[in-house]
CSV table of C-alpha atoms in Angstrom, one decimal:
chain,number,residue,atom,x,y,z
A,12,MET,CA,0.0,-0.2,0.2
A,13,SER,CA,1.1,3.7,-0.9
A,14,ILE,CA,1.6,5.7,2.3
A,15,THR,CA,-1.5,7.7,1.3
A,16,GLN,CA,-3.4,4.4,1.6
A,17,ASP,CA,-2.1,3.5,4.9
A,18,PHE,CA,-3.2,7.0,6.0
A,19,ASN,CA,-6.5,6.8,4.4
A,20,THR,CA,-7.3,3.3,5.9
A,21,SER,CA,-5.3,4.2,9.5
A,22,LEU,CA,-7.7,7.0,9.6
A,23,LYS,CA,-10.7,5.7,8.9
A,24,ALA,CA,-10.4,3.2,11.2
A,25,VAL,CA,-10.0,5.9,14.1
A,26,PHE,CA,-13.0,7.3,12.7
A,27,GLY,CA,-14.9,4.3,12.7
A,28,GLN,CA,-13.7,3.7,16.6
A,29,ILE,CA,-15.2,7.3,17.4
A,30,PHE,CA,-18.8,7.2,15.5
A,31,GLY,CA,-19.1,3.6,14.4
A,32,ASP,CA,-17.8,1.3,11.8
A,33,ASP,CA,-19.4,1.8,8.1
A,34,VAL,CA,-18.8,0.2,5.0
A,35,THR,CA,-18.6,3.7,3.4
A,36,SER,CA,-14.9,5.5,3.8
A,37,PRO,CA,-15.2,9.1,5.4
A,38,LYS,CA,-14.2,12.0,3.1
A,39,ILE,CA,-10.6,13.5,3.7
A,40,ARG,CA,-9.8,16.8,3.2
A,41,ARG,CA,-6.7,18.7,3.9
A,42,LEU,CA,-7.3,22.2,5.7
A,43,SER,CA,-3.7,23.1,6.2
A,44,GLY,CA,-0.6,22.0,6.8
A,45,GLY,CA,3.2,23.1,6.2
A,46,ALA,CA,6.1,23.7,8.7
A,47,SER,CA,4.1,23.5,12.1
A,48,GLN,CA,0.8,21.2,11.9
A,49,GLU,CA,-1.3,19.5,9.6
A,50,THR,CA,-5.0,19.7,9.8
A,51,TRP,CA,-7.5,17.2,8.2
A,52,HIS,CA,-11.4,17.3,7.9
A,53,VAL,CA,-12.8,14.0,8.0
A,54,SER,CA,-16.4,13.7,7.3
A,55,ARG,CA,-19.0,10.7,6.7
A,56,GLU,CA,-22.8,12.2,6.2
A,57,ASP,CA,-23.6,14.5,9.0
A,58,LYS,CA,-20.3,13.2,11.3
A,59,ARG,CA,-17.4,15.4,11.2
A,60,ALA,CA,-14.2,15.3,12.9
A,61,ILE,CA,-11.1,17.4,12.8
A,62,LEU,CA,-7.8,15.5,12.6
A,63,ARG,CA,-4.7,17.7,14.0
A,64,ARG,CA,-1.5,16.3,13.5
A,65,ALA,CA,2.5,16.8,13.4
A,66,PRO,CA,3.9,17.1,9.7
A,67,ASN,CA,3.3,13.3,8.3
A,68,GLY,CA,3.0,12.1,11.9
A,69,VAL,CA,6.6,12.8,13.2
A,70,SER,CA,6.9,15.6,16.0
A,71,ARG,CA,9.1,18.2,15.3
A,72,ALA,CA,8.5,21.2,17.6
A,73,ARG,CA,8.0,24.3,15.5
A,74,SER,CA,9.4,26.3,18.6
A,75,SER,CA,11.3,24.9,21.5
A,76,ALA,CA,8.3,26.4,23.5
A,77,ALA,CA,6.0,24.0,21.9
A,78,ILE,CA,4.2,21.2,24.4
A,79,GLY,CA,3.5,18.6,22.1
A,80,LEU,CA,0.3,17.1,20.7
A,81,ALA,CA,-0.7,14.7,23.6
A,82,LYS,CA,-0.5,17.6,26.2
A,83,GLU,CA,-2.2,20.1,23.9
A,84,ALA,CA,-5.1,17.4,23.9
A,85,GLN,CA,-5.0,17.6,27.8
A,86,LEU,CA,-5.3,20.9,28.0
A,87,ILE,CA,-8.0,21.4,25.6
A,88,GLU,CA,-10.1,19.0,27.8
A,89,ALA,CA,-9.2,21.1,30.9
A,90,ALA,CA,-10.3,23.8,28.8
A,91,ARG,CA,-13.8,22.7,28.2
A,92,GLU,CA,-14.4,21.5,31.7
A,93,ALA,CA,-14.0,24.7,32.6
A,94,GLY,CA,-16.6,26.3,30.2
A,95,ILE,CA,-14.0,27.6,27.7
A,96,PRO,CA,-15.0,27.3,23.9
A,97,VAL,CA,-13.2,24.8,22.6
A,98,PRO,CA,-13.7,21.6,20.5
A,99,GLU,CA,-14.2,18.7,22.0
A,100,VAL,CA,-11.3,16.1,21.8
A,101,LEU,CA,-12.6,13.0,20.2
A,102,HIS,CA,-9.5,10.7,20.2
A,103,VAL,CA,-5.8,10.9,21.1
A,104,LEU,CA,-3.5,9.0,18.7
A,105,THR,CA,-1.5,6.2,20.0
A,106,PRO,CA,1.0,4.5,18.2
A,107,PRO,CA,-1.5,1.8,17.4
A,108,ASP,CA,-3.5,3.7,15.5
A,109,GLY,CA,-0.4,4.3,12.8
A,110,LEU,CA,-1.0,8.1,11.9
A,111,GLY,CA,1.7,9.4,14.1
A,112,ASP,CA,1.4,12.2,16.9
A,113,GLY,CA,-2.0,14.0,17.2
A,114,PHE,CA,-5.4,13.9,18.0
A,115,LEU,CA,-9.2,14.2,16.8
A,116,MET,CA,-11.7,16.6,17.9
A,117,SER,CA,-15.1,17.8,16.8
A,118,HIS,CA,-15.5,20.1,13.7
A,119,ILE,CA,-16.8,23.6,15.0
A,120,SER,CA,-18.1,25.9,11.9
A,121,GLY,CA,-17.1,29.4,11.3
A,122,GLU,CA,-13.7,31.5,10.0
A,123,THR,CA,-10.5,32.1,11.3
A,124,ILE,CA,-8.8,34.0,8.8
A,125,ALA,CA,-8.9,37.6,10.2
A,126,ARG,CA,-9.5,39.6,7.2
A,127,PRO,CA,-13.2,38.5,6.5
A,128,ILE,CA,-13.8,38.5,10.2
A,129,LEU,CA,-12.9,42.2,10.3
A,130,ARG,CA,-14.5,43.1,7.1
A,131,ASP,CA,-17.3,41.4,6.4
A,132,GLU,CA,-20.8,42.2,6.9
A,133,GLN,CA,-21.6,38.4,7.8
A,134,PHE,CA,-19.5,39.2,10.9
A,135,ALA,CA,-20.5,42.6,11.8
A,136,SER,CA,-22.4,41.2,15.4
A,137,ALA,CA,-19.7,39.5,15.7
A,138,ARG,CA,-17.1,42.2,16.3
A,139,GLU,CA,-19.5,43.9,18.5
A,140,ALA,CA,-19.0,41.4,20.9
A,141,LEU,CA,-15.5,39.9,20.4
A,142,ALA,CA,-13.9,41.8,22.6
A,143,GLN,CA,-16.4,41.0,25.4
A,144,GLN,CA,-16.2,37.5,24.8
A,145,CYS,CA,-12.2,37.2,24.2
A,146,GLY,CA,-12.3,39.0,27.9
A,147,HIS,CA,-14.7,36.6,29.4
A,148,ALA,CA,-12.9,33.4,27.6
A,149,LEU,CA,-9.3,34.3,28.5
A,150,ALA,CA,-10.3,35.1,32.5
A,151,GLY,CA,-11.5,31.5,32.4
A,152,ILE,CA,-8.3,30.4,30.8
A,153,HIS,CA,-6.4,32.3,33.7
A,154,CYS,CA,-8.5,31.0,36.6
A,155,ILE,CA,-8.0,27.3,35.9
A,156,PRO,CA,-6.1,26.1,39.1
A,157,THR,CA,-2.8,25.3,38.0
A,158,THR,CA,-2.6,22.3,40.0
A,159,THR,CA,-5.0,20.8,38.0
A,160,LEU,CA,-2.8,20.8,34.6
A,161,PRO,CA,-0.2,18.7,33.2
A,162,ASP,CA,3.2,19.4,33.3
A,163,LEU,CA,3.9,23.0,31.6
A,164,PRO,CA,6.8,24.9,31.0
A,165,GLU,CA,7.0,28.4,33.2
A,166,SER,CA,7.9,31.4,31.2
A,167,GLY,CA,7.6,34.9,32.6
A,168,GLY,CA,8.0,38.3,30.6
A,169,LEU,CA,11.7,38.5,31.6
A,170,GLN,CA,12.5,35.2,30.7
A,171,GLN,CA,10.9,35.5,27.6
A,172,LEU,CA,12.8,38.8,26.7
A,173,SER,CA,16.1,37.9,27.5
A,174,GLN,CA,15.4,34.6,25.8
A,175,TYR,CA,14.3,36.6,22.2
A,176,GLU,CA,17.2,38.8,23.3
A,177,ALA,CA,19.8,35.8,23.0
A,178,ILE,CA,18.0,34.4,19.4
A,179,TYR,CA,18.4,38.3,18.2
A,180,ARG,CA,22.2,38.7,19.1
A,181,GLY,CA,22.5,35.2,17.8
A,182,PHE,CA,21.9,36.4,14.2
A,183,GLY,CA,25.0,39.1,14.5
A,184,VAL,CA,23.0,41.9,12.9
A,185,SER,CA,22.6,45.5,14.2
A,186,ARG,CA,19.0,46.4,14.1
A,187,PRO,CA,19.1,49.6,16.8
A,188,VAL,CA,15.3,49.9,17.0
A,189,PHE,CA,15.3,46.0,19.1
A,190,GLU,CA,18.3,47.3,20.8
A,191,LEU,CA,16.2,50.6,21.9
A,192,ALA,CA,13.0,48.3,22.8
A,193,ILE,CA,15.5,45.4,24.6
A,194,ALA,CA,16.8,48.1,26.6
A,195,PHE,CA,13.5,50.1,27.1
A,196,LEU,CA,11.7,46.4,28.4
A,197,GLN,CA,14.7,45.5,30.7
A,198,ASP,CA,14.6,48.9,32.5
A,199,THR,CA,10.7,49.4,32.7
A,200,ALA,CA,9.8,45.7,33.6
A,201,PRO,CA,6.7,45.5,35.8
A,202,THR,CA,6.6,43.0,38.6
A,203,ALA,CA,5.6,39.8,37.6
A,204,ALA,CA,2.3,38.6,38.6
A,205,PRO,CA,1.2,35.2,39.9
A,206,LEU,CA,1.5,32.5,37.6
A,207,VAL,CA,-1.5,31.3,35.6
A,208,LEU,CA,-2.5,28.9,32.3
A,209,VAL,CA,-1.3,31.2,29.4
A,210,HIS,CA,-2.8,30.2,25.9
A,211,GLY,CA,0.5,31.8,24.5
A,212,ASP,CA,-1.3,32.5,20.8
A,213,PHE,CA,-4.3,34.1,21.4
A,214,ARG,CA,-5.3,36.3,18.4
A,215,LEU,CA,-7.1,36.2,15.5
A,216,GLY,CA,-6.1,33.1,13.1
A,217,ASN,CA,-5.9,30.9,16.0
A,218,LEU,CA,-9.9,32.0,17.4
A,219,MET,CA,-13.1,29.9,15.4
A,220,VAL,CA,-15.5,32.7,15.0
A,221,ASN,CA,-19.3,32.5,13.8
A,222,GLU,CA,-21.7,35.1,13.7
A,223,SER,CA,-22.7,35.6,16.9
A,224,GLY,CA,-18.6,36.0,17.9
A,225,LEU,CA,-16.2,33.3,19.4
A,226,ALA,CA,-16.8,29.9,18.8
A,227,ALA,CA,-13.8,28.3,19.9
A,228,ILE,CA,-10.2,28.8,21.0
A,229,LEU,CA,-7.7,26.9,19.0
A,230,ASP,CA,-4.0,26.4,18.8
A,231,TRP,CA,-2.8,25.1,22.6
A,232,GLU,CA,0.7,24.2,21.0
A,233,LEU,CA,2.1,27.2,23.2
A,234,ALA,CA,0.4,27.5,26.2
A,235,HIS,CA,2.8,27.5,29.1
A,236,LEU,CA,2.4,28.8,32.8
A,237,GLY,CA,2.6,32.5,32.9
A,238,ASP,CA,1.8,36.2,33.5
A,239,PRO,CA,-1.7,36.9,32.2
A,240,ARG,CA,-1.3,40.3,31.2
A,241,GLU,CA,0.8,38.2,27.9
A,242,ASP,CA,-2.2,36.8,26.6
A,243,LEU,CA,-4.1,39.7,27.1
A,244,ALA,CA,-1.1,42.0,25.2
A,245,TRP,CA,-0.7,39.9,22.3
A,246,ILE,CA,-4.0,40.3,20.8
A,247,CYS,CA,-3.2,44.1,21.3
A,248,VAL,CA,-0.3,43.9,19.2
A,249,ASN,CA,-0.2,45.8,16.1
A,250,SER,CA,0.6,43.0,13.8
A,251,TRP,CA,-2.7,41.1,14.9
A,252,ARG,CA,-4.8,44.0,14.4
A,253,PHE,CA,-4.7,43.2,10.7
A,254,GLY,CA,-4.7,46.7,9.3
A,255,GLN,CA,-7.6,47.9,11.9
A,256,SER,CA,-5.0,49.7,14.1
A,257,GLN,CA,-8.0,52.4,15.9
A,258,ASN,CA,-9.1,48.9,17.4
A,259,ARG,CA,-6.4,48.1,19.7
A,260,VAL,CA,-8.3,44.8,20.7
A,261,GLY,CA,-7.2,42.3,17.6
A,262,GLY,CA,-8.5,45.0,15.2
A,263,PHE,CA,-12.0,44.7,16.0
A,264,GLY,CA,-12.5,45.5,20.1
A,265,GLN,CA,-11.7,48.7,22.3
A,266,ILE,CA,-9.2,47.7,25.2
A,267,GLU,CA,-11.6,49.2,28.2
A,268,ASP,CA,-14.5,46.8,27.4
A,269,PHE,CA,-11.8,44.0,27.0
A,270,LEU,CA,-10.3,44.7,30.3
A,271,ALA,CA,-13.8,45.1,31.7
A,272,ALA,CA,-15.0,42.0,30.7
A,273,TYR,CA,-11.8,40.2,31.7
A,274,HIS,CA,-12.4,41.8,35.2
A,275,GLU,CA,-15.9,40.8,35.5
A,276,ALA,CA,-15.5,37.0,34.5
A,277,GLY,CA,-12.9,36.8,37.4
A,278,GLY,CA,-9.8,38.1,36.3
A,279,ALA,CA,-7.6,40.3,37.9
A,280,ALA,CA,-8.2,44.5,37.4
A,281,PHE,CA,-5.9,45.5,34.9
A,282,THR,CA,-6.0,49.3,33.3
A,283,PRO,CA,-4.7,49.6,29.5
A,284,LYS,CA,-1.4,51.3,30.7
A,285,ASP,CA,-0.9,47.8,32.3
A,286,ILE,CA,-0.6,46.4,28.8
A,287,ASP,CA,1.7,48.5,27.2
A,288,TRP,CA,5.0,47.0,28.3
A,289,TRP,CA,3.3,43.4,27.0
A,290,GLU,CA,2.3,44.7,23.7
A,291,MET,CA,5.8,45.9,23.5
A,292,LEU,CA,7.5,42.5,24.2
A,293,GLY,CA,4.8,41.2,22.2
A,294,SER,CA,6.0,43.4,19.0
A,295,LEU,CA,9.6,42.6,19.4
A,296,LYS,CA,8.7,38.9,20.0
A,297,TRP,CA,6.9,39.0,16.8
A,298,GLY,CA,9.9,41.0,15.0
A,299,ILE,CA,12.1,38.3,16.0
A,300,MET,CA,9.9,35.6,15.1
A,301,CYS,CA,10.0,36.8,11.5
A,302,MET,CA,13.7,36.8,11.5
A,303,ILE,CA,13.6,33.1,12.4
A,304,MET,CA,11.5,32.4,9.7
A,305,TYR,CA,13.4,34.4,7.4
A,306,GLU,CA,16.7,31.9,8.8
A,307,ALA,CA,14.9,29.5,7.4
A,308,PHE,CA,15.4,30.6,3.9
A,309,ARG,CA,18.6,32.2,4.0
A,310,SER,CA,20.0,28.6,5.7
A,311,GLY,CA,18.4,26.7,2.9
A,312,ALA,CA,16.2,25.1,5.2
A,313,ASP,CA,12.9,26.3,3.8
A,314,PRO,CA,13.5,27.9,0.1
A,315,SER,CA,10.0,29.3,-0.5
A,316,VAL,CA,9.5,32.5,-1.6
A,317,GLU,CA,7.2,33.2,1.5
A,318,ARG,CA,10.2,32.9,3.7
A,319,ALA,CA,12.0,35.1,2.0
A,320,ALA,CA,9.5,37.9,1.8
A,321,ILE,CA,8.8,37.4,5.9
A,322,GLY,CA,12.2,39.0,6.0
A,323,ARG,CA,11.0,42.1,4.9
A,324,ARG,CA,8.2,42.4,7.3
A,325,VAL,CA,10.7,42.6,10.4
A,326,SER,CA,10.5,46.7,9.6
A,327,GLU,CA,6.7,46.4,10.7
A,328,THR,CA,7.5,45.5,14.0
A,329,GLU,CA,10.4,48.4,14.2
A,330,MET,CA,7.9,51.0,13.3
A,331,ASP,CA,5.2,49.9,15.5
A,332,LEU,CA,7.9,49.7,18.5
A,333,LEU,CA,8.8,53.0,17.6
A,334,ASN,CA,5.1,54.2,17.7
A,335,LEU,CA,4.9,52.8,21.2
A,336,LEU,CA,7.7,54.4,22.4
A,337,GLU,CA,6.8,57.9,20.8
A,338,ALA,CA,3.1,57.1,22.7
A,339,HIS,CA,5.0,56.7,26.1
A,340,ASN,CA,7.5,59.5,25.9
A,341,ALA,CA,4.6,61.7,24.9
B,12,MET,CA,28.0,46.0,-19.0
B,13,HIS,CA,24.7,46.5,-21.0
B,14,ASN,CA,21.7,48.0,-19.1
B,15,GLN,CA,19.0,47.8,-21.7
B,16,PRO,CA,17.0,46.5,-20.4
B,17,SER,CA,17.6,47.9,-17.0
B,18,VAL,CA,17.5,45.5,-13.6
B,19,ALA,CA,14.1,47.4,-13.0
B,20,GLU,CA,13.0,46.9,-16.2
B,21,LEU,CA,13.3,43.2,-16.2
B,22,LEU,CA,11.8,43.0,-12.3
B,23,GLN,CA,8.9,44.7,-13.8
B,24,ALA,CA,8.3,42.9,-16.7
B,25,VAL,CA,8.4,39.4,-14.3
B,26,LYS,CA,6.4,41.2,-12.0
B,27,SER,CA,3.9,41.6,-15.0
B,28,PHE,CA,4.1,38.2,-16.0
B,29,ILE,CA,3.3,36.9,-12.8
B,30,ASP,CA,0.2,39.2,-12.3
B,31,GLU,CA,-1.3,39.4,-15.5
B,32,THR,CA,-0.6,35.7,-16.8
B,33,ALA,CA,0.3,33.1,-14.0
B,34,THR,CA,-1.7,34.2,-11.0
B,35,PRO,CA,-5.3,34.2,-12.9
B,36,ASN,CA,-4.3,30.4,-13.9
B,37,LEU,CA,-3.1,29.2,-10.2
B,38,SER,CA,-5.5,28.1,-7.4
B,39,GLY,CA,-4.8,27.3,-3.6
B,40,HIS,CA,-1.3,27.2,-2.4
B,41,ALA,CA,0.1,27.9,-5.9
B,42,ALA,CA,-1.9,31.5,-6.0
B,43,PHE,CA,-0.9,32.6,-2.7
B,44,HIS,CA,2.7,32.2,-3.5
B,45,ALA,CA,2.3,34.0,-6.8
B,46,ARG,CA,0.8,36.9,-4.5
B,47,VAL,CA,3.8,37.0,-2.5
B,48,ALA,CA,6.3,36.7,-5.3
B,49,SER,CA,4.4,39.2,-7.0
B,50,ASN,CA,5.0,41.7,-3.6
B,51,VAL,CA,8.9,40.5,-3.5
B,52,LEU,CA,9.6,42.0,-6.5
B,53,GLY,CA,7.5,45.2,-5.7
B,54,THR,CA,9.8,45.7,-2.5
B,55,ALA,CA,12.6,44.7,-5.3
B,56,LEU,CA,11.8,47.4,-7.5
B,57,ARG,CA,11.2,49.9,-4.7
B,58,ASP,CA,14.5,48.7,-2.6
B,59,LEU,CA,16.4,49.5,-6.2
B,60,ALA,CA,15.2,52.9,-6.7
B,61,ASP,CA,15.1,54.1,-3.0
B,62,ARG,CA,18.3,52.9,-1.5
B,63,PRO,CA,20.9,55.3,-2.3
B,64,ALA,CA,19.2,58.1,-1.1
B,65,ASN,CA,17.8,56.4,1.9
B,66,ASP,CA,21.2,54.9,3.0
B,67,SER,CA,22.5,58.3,2.1
B,68,ALA,CA,20.6,60.1,4.3
B,69,GLU,CA,20.8,57.4,7.2
B,70,ARG,CA,24.3,57.9,7.2
B,71,GLY,CA,24.2,61.5,7.3
B,72,ARG,CA,21.9,61.4,10.6
B,73,LEU,CA,24.3,59.0,12.2
B,74,VAL,CA,27.5,60.6,11.7
B,75,ALA,CA,25.7,63.8,13.2
B,76,LEU,CA,24.2,61.7,16.0
B,77,LEU,CA,27.2,59.8,16.8
B,78,THR,CA,29.6,63.1,16.1
B,79,SER,CA,31.4,59.9,14.3
B,80,LEU,CA,34.1,59.6,11.5
B,81,PRO,CA,32.7,61.1,8.6
B,82,GLU,CA,34.1,58.2,6.3
B,83,ALA,CA,32.7,55.3,8.6
B,84,ASP,CA,30.6,53.0,6.6
B,85,LEU,CA,26.7,52.4,7.7
B,86,ASP,CA,27.0,49.0,9.1
B,87,SER,CA,29.9,50.3,11.5
B,88,LEU,CA,27.8,53.3,12.2
B,89,ASN,CA,24.6,51.1,13.4
B,90,GLU,CA,26.7,48.6,15.2
B,91,ILE,CA,28.2,51.8,17.0
B,92,LEU,CA,24.5,52.9,17.8
B,93,CYS,CA,23.9,49.2,18.9
B,94,GLN,CA,26.5,49.6,21.7
B,95,LYS,CA,26.0,53.0,23.0
B,96,ILE,CA,22.0,51.9,23.2
B,97,ARG,CA,23.4,48.5,25.3
B,98,ASN,CA,25.6,50.5,27.1
B,99,ARG,CA,22.5,53.0,28.4
B,100,GLU,CA,24.7,56.2,26.7
B,101,LEU,CA,21.4,56.4,24.2
B,102,SER,CA,17.7,55.9,25.2
B,103,SER,CA,14.8,57.0,24.0
B,104,GLU,CA,14.9,60.2,25.4
B,105,SER,CA,18.3,61.2,23.9
B,106,PRO,CA,17.5,64.0,21.6
B,107,GLY,CA,17.3,62.9,17.9
B,108,LEU,CA,17.7,59.4,18.4
B,109,LEU,CA,13.9,58.5,18.0
B,110,ASN,CA,13.9,60.8,14.9
B,111,HIS,CA,16.5,59.5,13.7
B,112,LEU,CA,14.9,56.0,13.9
B,113,LYS,CA,11.8,56.9,12.8
B,114,GLN,CA,12.7,58.6,10.0
B,115,THR,CA,15.1,55.2,9.0
B,116,THR,CA,12.4,52.9,9.7
B,117,MET,CA,9.7,55.1,7.6
B,118,ALA,CA,12.1,54.8,4.8
B,119,GLN,CA,12.5,51.0,4.8
B,120,LEU,CA,8.3,50.4,5.5
B,121,ARG,CA,7.8,52.5,2.3
B,122,VAL,CA,10.4,50.0,0.7
B,123,ASP,CA,9.2,46.9,2.1
B,124,GLN,CA,5.4,47.2,3.2
B,125,PRO,CA,4.3,50.7,1.9
B,126,HIS,CA,0.4,49.9,3.2
B,127,TYR,CA,0.8,48.9,6.4
B,128,SER,CA,-1.1,50.6,9.2
B,129,GLY,CA,1.9,51.3,11.7
B,130,LEU,CA,3.3,53.3,8.5
B,131,ARG,CA,0.0,55.5,8.6
B,132,THR,CA,0.5,55.8,12.3
B,133,ALA,CA,3.9,57.2,12.4
B,134,GLU,CA,3.4,59.6,9.6
B,135,ASN,CA,-0.2,60.9,11.4
B,136,ALA,CA,2.0,61.1,14.9
B,137,GLY,CA,4.4,63.8,13.1
B,138,ASP,CA,8.0,64.1,14.2
């Protein structure tokens, strides 16, 4: 049998375990894939599931911070028990399944791509509701008792700053804006808040949105124990406003509504100013991530035009960092 | 060496081919990458046109800011600037530093991603 036939047969068997065997094979459709994880849509009539697995089944963490797919499934289950909108984990893959590392989860309808969510009439009411819904959901995540969770890496703001600084230094290039942001963040770091479960990549692109708003929080791969302001600020980073800079929260919402909803649902009381340091750290991190992706091109590991192009997006984050520094000085 | 067509003309020809002929016949991942490729050629064309003036203006500002040797090259000047920021000899409150970096980054973004929202924010904030 070919690899594709093996894959289809194995997936049919797992699908049968979940929904009951049937002579008809499920339809299998690739949704996305590439450097990080593969996503497949598997369906037979009205029964639908999503397979999220490592590329070709082989785990190769996209970042040293990634927690692995089995742990990701555990976190999604913990979030579901806490009433957070997430898919239902249907099956965690084991070696006898023959599909590698990954899990199957319930299919949730909606849109993940930022531009239609931010622009299409269809999502007009969703946009009105999203800031509040995101505030509530993040409070829920941050309130999950960390003692009930699997072992997770701990990573606070200053730790991340020095981690990313080391990566930047490793490239051996002179980027004065990054130097200025690093020095400013080192000199103005806020006191760390008590550690909570942090999603780690909470922004449009990883949120399933339907016409009423937030339907599910996806991609828990970068979850860790950290400072709650990291999640609150990451979605505010200008790169994740997708052109709608005037709406600080994800390009759709106002920070006051977002933080009020967060506090109302049991999260700590933060002011918009409390988010500033973390937003600047977020822009710096994204800028250095763009450098990492360009490095994959430069080194020959990934010769795609897309990896080359991303090197010319580092200046976007430099502009954002300067705008933030200027606003701070004003 | 001959320069007819020029590098810019050659790049423009390829960009037009991608936009007008290739992309309409592609779908999915290939269409996405074709659009990225076209944008990359746009950046390359703007870089060719703007780099000499941008580099010279950046260099002039750095020499003034660092009261440095007028013959130093751009890379060494930026390395010195980075050291001074690391050593806290210069900060975001030092006269002229933020303005210099803003001018440099705005010029860079007009080449790299002229439609980026942060560029509009910077332009509207004034200097």
